[in-house]
XYZ file of C-alpha atoms in Angstrom:
125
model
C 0.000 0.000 0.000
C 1.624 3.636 -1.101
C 0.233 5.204 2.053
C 1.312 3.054 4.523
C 5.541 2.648 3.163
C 5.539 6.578 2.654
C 6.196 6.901 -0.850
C 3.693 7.967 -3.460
C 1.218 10.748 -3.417
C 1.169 10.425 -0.092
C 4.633 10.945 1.188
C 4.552 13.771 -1.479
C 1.912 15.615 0.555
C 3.315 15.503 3.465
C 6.841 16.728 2.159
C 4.584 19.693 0.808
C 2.387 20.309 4.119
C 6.378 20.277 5.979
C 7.530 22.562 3.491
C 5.019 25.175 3.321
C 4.986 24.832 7.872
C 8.825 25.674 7.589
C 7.844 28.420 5.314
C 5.477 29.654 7.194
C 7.720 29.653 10.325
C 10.268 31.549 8.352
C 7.819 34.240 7.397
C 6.874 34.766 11.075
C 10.908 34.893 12.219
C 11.764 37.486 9.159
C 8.700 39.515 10.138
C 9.926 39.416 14.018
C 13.898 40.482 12.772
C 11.724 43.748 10.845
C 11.851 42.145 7.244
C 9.190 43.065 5.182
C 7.198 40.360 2.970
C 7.846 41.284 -0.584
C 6.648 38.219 -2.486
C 5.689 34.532 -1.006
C 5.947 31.308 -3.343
C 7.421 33.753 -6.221
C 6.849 31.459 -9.504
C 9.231 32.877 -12.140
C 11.030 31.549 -15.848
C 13.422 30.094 -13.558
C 11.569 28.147 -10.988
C 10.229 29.483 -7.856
C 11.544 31.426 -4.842
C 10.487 30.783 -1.205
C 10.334 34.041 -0.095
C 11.694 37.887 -1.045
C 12.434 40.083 2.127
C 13.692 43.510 2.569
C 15.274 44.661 5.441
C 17.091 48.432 4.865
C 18.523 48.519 2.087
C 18.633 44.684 1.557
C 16.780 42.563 -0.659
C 16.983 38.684 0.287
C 15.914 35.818 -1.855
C 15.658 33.319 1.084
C 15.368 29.641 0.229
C 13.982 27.295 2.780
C 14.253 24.415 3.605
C 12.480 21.943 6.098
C 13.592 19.287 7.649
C 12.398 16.781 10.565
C 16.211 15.403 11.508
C 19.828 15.098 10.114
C 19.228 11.885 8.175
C 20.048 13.131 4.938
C 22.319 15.726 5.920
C 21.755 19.898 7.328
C 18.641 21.413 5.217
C 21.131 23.853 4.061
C 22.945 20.876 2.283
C 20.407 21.006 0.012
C 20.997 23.604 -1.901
C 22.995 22.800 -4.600
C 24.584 24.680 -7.548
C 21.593 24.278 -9.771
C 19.250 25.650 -7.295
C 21.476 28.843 -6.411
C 22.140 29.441 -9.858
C 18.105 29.325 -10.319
C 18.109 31.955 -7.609
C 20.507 34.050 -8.936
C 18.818 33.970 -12.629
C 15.365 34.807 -10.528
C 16.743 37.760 -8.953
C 18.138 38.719 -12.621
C 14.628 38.724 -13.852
C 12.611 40.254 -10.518
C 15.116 43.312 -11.272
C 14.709 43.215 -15.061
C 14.127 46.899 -16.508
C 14.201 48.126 -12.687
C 17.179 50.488 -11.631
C 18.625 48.524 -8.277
C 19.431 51.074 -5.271
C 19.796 48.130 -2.785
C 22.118 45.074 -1.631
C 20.783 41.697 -3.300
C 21.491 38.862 -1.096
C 20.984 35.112 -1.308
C 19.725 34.019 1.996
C 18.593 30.323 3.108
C 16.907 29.486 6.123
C 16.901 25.562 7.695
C 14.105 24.736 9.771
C 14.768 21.873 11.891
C 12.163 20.507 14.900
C 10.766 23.911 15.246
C 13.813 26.006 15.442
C 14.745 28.476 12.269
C 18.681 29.142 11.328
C 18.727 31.876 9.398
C 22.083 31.815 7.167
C 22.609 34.874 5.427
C 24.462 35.447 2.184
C 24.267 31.407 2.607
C 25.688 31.736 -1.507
C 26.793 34.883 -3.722
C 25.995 35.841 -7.429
């Protein structure tokens, strides 16, 4: 049975319902540091983006990443070269035919058991 090994549609759904719980919890910590929300679940040529924040004079494309223990390595671990280069080619397009008068950063925050790491500049352009 698919639902009772956890894989199939069902083991997809709940790797969805963690992911959008960690994002949630790292919308709530950003808003607490004084980040504001500029875009949630940003779908672009590229892929999407978790979440864009802006704190000062900072722009952050934050990935996240969810994670219930350390089986298969830190959350942060997951972000590979193809998905920073996706960020980096996202943040190319948000500021397409905009003049930039801020600090773009690539940001990626782990959520683990309930706790949020926030890494910033986790990866550079």
């Amino acid at each position: 049975m698919v639902g009772l090994t956890g894989h199939g549609a069902s083991s997809k759904t709940h790797n969805r319902e963690k992911g959008a719980a960690g994002e949630k919890l790292a919308v709530k910590y950003l808003k607490g540091c004084g980040y504001k929300i500029l875009k949630r679940n940003w779908r672009n040529p590229f892929g999407e983006v978790d979440i864009i924040a802006a704190i000062d004079d900072v722009v952050a494309f934050v990935e996240v990443k969810t994670r219930l223990s350390d089986e298969f390595g830190a959350p942060s671990e997951a972000v590979d070269f193809r998905r920073r280069e996706r960020y980096v080619k996202a943040a190319r397009f948000y500021f397409s035919g905009r003049e930039i008068d801020c600090v773009v950063r690539f940001d990626v925050i782990e959520v683990k058991e309930g706790k949020v790491n926030h890494i910033v500049s986790a990866f550079e352009a």
